[in-house]
mmCIF file of C-alpha atoms in Angstrom:
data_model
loop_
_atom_site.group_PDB
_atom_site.id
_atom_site.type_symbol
_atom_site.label_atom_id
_atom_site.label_comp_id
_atom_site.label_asym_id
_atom_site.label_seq_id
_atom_site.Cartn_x
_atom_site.Cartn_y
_atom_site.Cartn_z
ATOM 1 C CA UNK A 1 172.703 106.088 114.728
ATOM 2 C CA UNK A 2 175.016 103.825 112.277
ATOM 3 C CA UNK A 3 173.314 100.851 114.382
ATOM 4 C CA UNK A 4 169.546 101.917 113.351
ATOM 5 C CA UNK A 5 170.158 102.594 110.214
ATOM 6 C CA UNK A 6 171.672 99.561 109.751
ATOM 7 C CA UNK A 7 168.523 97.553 111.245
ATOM 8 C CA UNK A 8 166.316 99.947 109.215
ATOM 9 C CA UNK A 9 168.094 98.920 106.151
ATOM 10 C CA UNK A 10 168.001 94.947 106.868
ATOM 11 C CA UNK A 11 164.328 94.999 107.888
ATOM 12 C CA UNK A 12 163.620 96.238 104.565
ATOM 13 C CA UNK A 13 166.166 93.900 102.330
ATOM 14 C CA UNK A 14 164.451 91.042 104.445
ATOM 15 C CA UNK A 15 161.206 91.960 103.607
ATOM 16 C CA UNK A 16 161.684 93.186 100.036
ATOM 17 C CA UNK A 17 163.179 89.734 99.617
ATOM 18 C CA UNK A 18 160.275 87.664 100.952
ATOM 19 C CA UNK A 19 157.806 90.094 98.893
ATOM 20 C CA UNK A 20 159.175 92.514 96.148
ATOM 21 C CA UNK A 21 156.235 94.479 94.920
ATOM 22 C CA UNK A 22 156.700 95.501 91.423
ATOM 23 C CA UNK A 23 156.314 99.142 90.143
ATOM 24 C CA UNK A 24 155.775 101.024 86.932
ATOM 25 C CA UNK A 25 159.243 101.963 86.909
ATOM 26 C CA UNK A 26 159.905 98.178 86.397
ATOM 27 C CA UNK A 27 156.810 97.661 84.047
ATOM 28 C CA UNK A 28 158.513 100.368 81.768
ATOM 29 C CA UNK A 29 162.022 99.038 81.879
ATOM 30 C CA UNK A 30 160.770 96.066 80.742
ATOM 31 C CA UNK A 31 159.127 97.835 77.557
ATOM 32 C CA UNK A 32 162.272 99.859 77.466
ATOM 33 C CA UNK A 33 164.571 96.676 77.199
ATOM 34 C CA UNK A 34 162.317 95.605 73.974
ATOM 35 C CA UNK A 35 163.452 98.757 72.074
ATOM 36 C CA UNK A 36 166.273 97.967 69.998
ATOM 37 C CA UNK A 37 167.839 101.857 70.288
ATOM 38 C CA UNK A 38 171.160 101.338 68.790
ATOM 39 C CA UNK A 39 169.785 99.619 65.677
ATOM 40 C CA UNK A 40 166.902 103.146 65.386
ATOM 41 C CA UNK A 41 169.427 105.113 65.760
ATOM 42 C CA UNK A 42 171.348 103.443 63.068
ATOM 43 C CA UNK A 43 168.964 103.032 60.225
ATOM 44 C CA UNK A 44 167.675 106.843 60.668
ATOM 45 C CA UNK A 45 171.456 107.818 60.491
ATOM 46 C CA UNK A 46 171.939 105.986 56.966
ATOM 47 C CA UNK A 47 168.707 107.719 56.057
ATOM 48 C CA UNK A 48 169.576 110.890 57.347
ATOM 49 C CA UNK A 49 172.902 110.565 54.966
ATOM 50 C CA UNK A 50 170.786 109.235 51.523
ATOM 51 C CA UNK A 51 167.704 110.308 51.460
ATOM 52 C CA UNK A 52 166.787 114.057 50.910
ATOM 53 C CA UNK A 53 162.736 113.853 52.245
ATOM 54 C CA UNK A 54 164.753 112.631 55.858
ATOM 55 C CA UNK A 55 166.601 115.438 55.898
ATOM 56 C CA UNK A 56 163.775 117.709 55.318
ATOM 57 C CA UNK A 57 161.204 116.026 57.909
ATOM 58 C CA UNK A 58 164.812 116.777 60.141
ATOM 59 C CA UNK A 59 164.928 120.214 59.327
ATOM 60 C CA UNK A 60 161.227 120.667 59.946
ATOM 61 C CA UNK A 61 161.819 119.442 62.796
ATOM 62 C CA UNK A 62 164.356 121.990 63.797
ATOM 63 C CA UNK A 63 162.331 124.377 62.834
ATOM 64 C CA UNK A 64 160.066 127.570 64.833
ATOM 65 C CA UNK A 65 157.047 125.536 62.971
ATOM 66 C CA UNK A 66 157.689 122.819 64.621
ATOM 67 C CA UNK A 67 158.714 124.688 67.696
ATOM 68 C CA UNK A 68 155.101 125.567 68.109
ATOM 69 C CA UNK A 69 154.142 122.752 68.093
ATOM 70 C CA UNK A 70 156.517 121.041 70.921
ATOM 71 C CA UNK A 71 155.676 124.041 73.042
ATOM 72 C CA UNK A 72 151.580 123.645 72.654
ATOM 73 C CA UNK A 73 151.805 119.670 73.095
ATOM 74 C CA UNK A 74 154.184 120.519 76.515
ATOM 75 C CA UNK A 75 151.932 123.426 77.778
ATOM 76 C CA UNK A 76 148.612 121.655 77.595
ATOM 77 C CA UNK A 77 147.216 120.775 80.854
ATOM 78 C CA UNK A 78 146.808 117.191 80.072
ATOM 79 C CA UNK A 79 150.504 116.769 79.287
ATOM 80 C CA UNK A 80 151.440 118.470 82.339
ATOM 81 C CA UNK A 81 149.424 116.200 84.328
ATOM 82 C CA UNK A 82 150.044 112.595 82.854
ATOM 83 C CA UNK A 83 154.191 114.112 83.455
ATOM 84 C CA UNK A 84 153.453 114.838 86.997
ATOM 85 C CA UNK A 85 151.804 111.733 87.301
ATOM 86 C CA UNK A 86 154.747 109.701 86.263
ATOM 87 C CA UNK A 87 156.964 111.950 88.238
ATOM 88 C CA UNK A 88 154.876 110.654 91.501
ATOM 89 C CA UNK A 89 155.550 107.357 90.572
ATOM 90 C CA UNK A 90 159.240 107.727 90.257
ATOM 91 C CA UNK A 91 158.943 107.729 86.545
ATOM 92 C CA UNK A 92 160.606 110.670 85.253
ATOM 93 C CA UNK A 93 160.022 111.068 81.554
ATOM 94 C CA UNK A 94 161.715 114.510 81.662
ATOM 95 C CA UNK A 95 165.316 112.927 81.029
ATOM 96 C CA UNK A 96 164.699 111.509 77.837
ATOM 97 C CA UNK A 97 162.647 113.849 76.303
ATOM 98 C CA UNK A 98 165.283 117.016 76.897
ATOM 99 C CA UNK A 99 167.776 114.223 75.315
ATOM 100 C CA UNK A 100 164.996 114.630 71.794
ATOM 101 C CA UNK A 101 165.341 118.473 72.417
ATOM 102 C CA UNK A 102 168.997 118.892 72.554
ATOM 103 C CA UNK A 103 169.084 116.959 69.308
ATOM 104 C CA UNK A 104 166.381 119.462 67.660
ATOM 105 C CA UNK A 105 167.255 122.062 69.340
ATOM 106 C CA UNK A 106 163.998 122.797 71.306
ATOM 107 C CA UNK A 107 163.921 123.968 74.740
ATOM 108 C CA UNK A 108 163.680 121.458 77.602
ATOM 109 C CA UNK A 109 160.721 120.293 79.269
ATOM 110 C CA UNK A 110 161.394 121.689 82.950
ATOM 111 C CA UNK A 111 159.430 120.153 86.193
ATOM 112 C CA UNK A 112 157.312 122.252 87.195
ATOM 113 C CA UNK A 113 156.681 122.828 91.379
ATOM 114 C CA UNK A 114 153.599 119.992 91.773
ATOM 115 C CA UNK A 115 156.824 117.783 90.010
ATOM 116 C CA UNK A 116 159.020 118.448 92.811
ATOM 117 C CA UNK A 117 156.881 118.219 95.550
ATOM 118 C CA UNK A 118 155.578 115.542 94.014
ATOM 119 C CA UNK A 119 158.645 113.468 95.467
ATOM 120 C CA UNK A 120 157.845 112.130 98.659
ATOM 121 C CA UNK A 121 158.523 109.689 101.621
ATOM 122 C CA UNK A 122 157.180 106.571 99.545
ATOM 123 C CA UNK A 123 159.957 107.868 96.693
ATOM 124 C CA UNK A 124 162.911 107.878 99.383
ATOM 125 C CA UNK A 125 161.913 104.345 100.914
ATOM 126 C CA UNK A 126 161.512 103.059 97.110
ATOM 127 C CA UNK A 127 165.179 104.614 96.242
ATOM 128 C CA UNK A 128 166.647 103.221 98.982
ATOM 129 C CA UNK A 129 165.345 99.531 98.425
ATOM 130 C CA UNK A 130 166.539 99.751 94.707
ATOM 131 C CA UNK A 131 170.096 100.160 95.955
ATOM 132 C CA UNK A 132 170.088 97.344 98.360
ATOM 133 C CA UNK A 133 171.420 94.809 96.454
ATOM 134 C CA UNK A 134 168.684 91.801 97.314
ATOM 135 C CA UNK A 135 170.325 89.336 95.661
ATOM 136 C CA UNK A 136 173.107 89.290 97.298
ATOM 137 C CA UNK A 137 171.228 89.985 100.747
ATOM 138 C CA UNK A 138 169.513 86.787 99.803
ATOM 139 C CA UNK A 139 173.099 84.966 99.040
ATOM 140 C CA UNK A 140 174.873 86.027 102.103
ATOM 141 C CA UNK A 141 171.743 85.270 105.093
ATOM 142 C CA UNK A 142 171.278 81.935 103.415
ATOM 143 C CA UNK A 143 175.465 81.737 103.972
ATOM 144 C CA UNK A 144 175.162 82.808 107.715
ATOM 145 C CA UNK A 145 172.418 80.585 108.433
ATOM 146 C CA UNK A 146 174.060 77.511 106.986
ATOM 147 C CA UNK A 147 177.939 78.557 108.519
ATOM 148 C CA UNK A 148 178.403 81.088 111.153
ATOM 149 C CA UNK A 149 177.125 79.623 114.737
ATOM 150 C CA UNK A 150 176.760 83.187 116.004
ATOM 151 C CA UNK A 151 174.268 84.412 113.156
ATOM 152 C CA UNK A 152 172.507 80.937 113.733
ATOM 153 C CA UNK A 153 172.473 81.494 117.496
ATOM 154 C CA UNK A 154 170.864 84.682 116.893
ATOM 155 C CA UNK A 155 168.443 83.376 114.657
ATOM 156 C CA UNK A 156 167.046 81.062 116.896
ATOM 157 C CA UNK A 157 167.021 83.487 120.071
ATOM 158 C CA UNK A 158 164.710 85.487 117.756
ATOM 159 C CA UNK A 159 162.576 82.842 116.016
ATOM 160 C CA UNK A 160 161.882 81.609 119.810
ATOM 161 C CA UNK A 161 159.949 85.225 120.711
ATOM 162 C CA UNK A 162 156.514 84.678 121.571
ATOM 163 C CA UNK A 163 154.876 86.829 118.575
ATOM 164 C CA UNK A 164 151.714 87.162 120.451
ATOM 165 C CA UNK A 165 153.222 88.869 122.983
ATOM 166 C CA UNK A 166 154.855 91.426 120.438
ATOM 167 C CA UNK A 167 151.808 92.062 118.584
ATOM 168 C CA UNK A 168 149.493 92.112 121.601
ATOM 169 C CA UNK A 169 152.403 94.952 122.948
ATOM 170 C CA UNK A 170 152.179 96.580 119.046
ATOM 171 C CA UNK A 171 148.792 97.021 119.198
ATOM 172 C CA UNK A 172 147.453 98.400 122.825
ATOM 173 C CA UNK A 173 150.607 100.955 122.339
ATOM 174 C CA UNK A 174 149.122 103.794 120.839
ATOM 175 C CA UNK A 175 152.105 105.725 120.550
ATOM 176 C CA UNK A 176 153.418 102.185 117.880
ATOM 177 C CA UNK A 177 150.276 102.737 116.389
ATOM 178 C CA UNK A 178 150.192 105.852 115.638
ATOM 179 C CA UNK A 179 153.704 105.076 113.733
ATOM 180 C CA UNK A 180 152.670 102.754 111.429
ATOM 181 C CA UNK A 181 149.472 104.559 110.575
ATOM 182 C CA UNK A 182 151.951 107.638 109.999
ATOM 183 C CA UNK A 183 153.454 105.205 107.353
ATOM 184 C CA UNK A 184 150.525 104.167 105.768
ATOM 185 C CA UNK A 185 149.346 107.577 105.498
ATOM 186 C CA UNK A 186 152.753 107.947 103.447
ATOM 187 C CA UNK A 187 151.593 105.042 101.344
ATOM 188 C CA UNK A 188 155.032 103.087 102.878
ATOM 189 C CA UNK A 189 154.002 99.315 102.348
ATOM 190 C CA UNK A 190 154.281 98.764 106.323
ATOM 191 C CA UNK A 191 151.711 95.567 106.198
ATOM 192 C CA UNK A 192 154.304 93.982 103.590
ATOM 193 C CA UNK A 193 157.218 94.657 105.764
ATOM 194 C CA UNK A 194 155.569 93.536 108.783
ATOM 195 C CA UNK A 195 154.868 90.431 106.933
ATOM 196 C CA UNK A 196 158.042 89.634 105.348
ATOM 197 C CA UNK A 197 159.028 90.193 108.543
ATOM 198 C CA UNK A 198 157.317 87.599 110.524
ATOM 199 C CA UNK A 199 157.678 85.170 107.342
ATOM 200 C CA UNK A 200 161.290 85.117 107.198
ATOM 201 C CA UNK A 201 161.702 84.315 111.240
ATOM 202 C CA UNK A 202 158.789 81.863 111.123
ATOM 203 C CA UNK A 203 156.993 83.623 113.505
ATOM 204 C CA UNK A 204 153.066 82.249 114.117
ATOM 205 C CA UNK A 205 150.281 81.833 116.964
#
């Protein structure tokens, strides 16, 4: 079992590394990384401390007027559904808007049931490739091929298969083909991995 996960887990580092599709989770760290939080959170401290309309607009805030409003912007259908939405794409805003409510004292935001189901066989495949560490993937195959005779030997006893011969096997199995189209139906990028796959061992007809 330890041997096919294993294989599992280099087919994808090998293919992430030959084509690493972006997602919105990156596209929002990169927004996130602009945001210069410990300087915010400084300035509306020292107004907090000297000026009396911040600590008003604070204490609004905190209060059940307030309150009203948090829970009719949360409760609206639209809100629920741009939320789930980002949920789905392994963007969970949840986390950092409960952080605002502990600070004002407002209850959380809690996921509701399309949120959990919303997680999915594309969001375990996308967690698992952000904790192989491709860099480093990319460091140590580049080492084997260049000094270990073994992991060079292998290389070349699998660059040599005929891939004709695999995909002409591939495709007039319909038990393989069934498979993959299992995984597309899932929305797993199987295309990508096939062809990271044949990129990185070279393999044309």
């Amino acid at each position: 079992m330890k041997i096919i996960v294993a294989c599992i887990l280099l087919s994808c580092a090998v293919s992430a590394l030959a084509a690493q599709p972006r997602s919105l989770q990156d596209d929002f760290k990169e927004f996130e990384a602009l945001i210069p939080a410990d300087a915010i959170q400084s300035v509306v401290t020292k107004y907090y401390i000297i000026d009396g309309e911040t600590r008003n607009f604070v204490k609004y805030l905190k209060g059940a007027q307030f309150r009203k409003v948090w829970d009719q912007v949360f409760t609206h259908p639209i809100t629920k559904d741009v939320l789930e939405y980002l949920v789905s794409k392994d963007v969970d805003p949840t986390s950092l808007i409960n952080q605002l409510a502990d600070l004002l004292g407002l209850p959380h935001v809690q996921p509701t049931i399309a949120n959990i189901h919303s997680r999915s066989l594309l969001g375990l495949y996308n967690e698992i490739v952000r904790l192989l560490p491709l860099d480093k993937f990319e460091a140590l195959l580049n080492d084997k091929l260049e000094n270990s005779e073994d992991f060079q030997e292998l290389y070349q006893k699998i660059t040599s298969i005929d891939y004709k011969v695999v995909e002409d096997f591939v495709t007039n199995s319909a038990e393989i083909q069934d498979f993959v189209q299992r995984l597309r139906n899932y929305k797993i990028p199987v295309d990508v991995l096939v062809e990271g796959v044949t990129q990185f061992f070279g393999w044309t007809y």
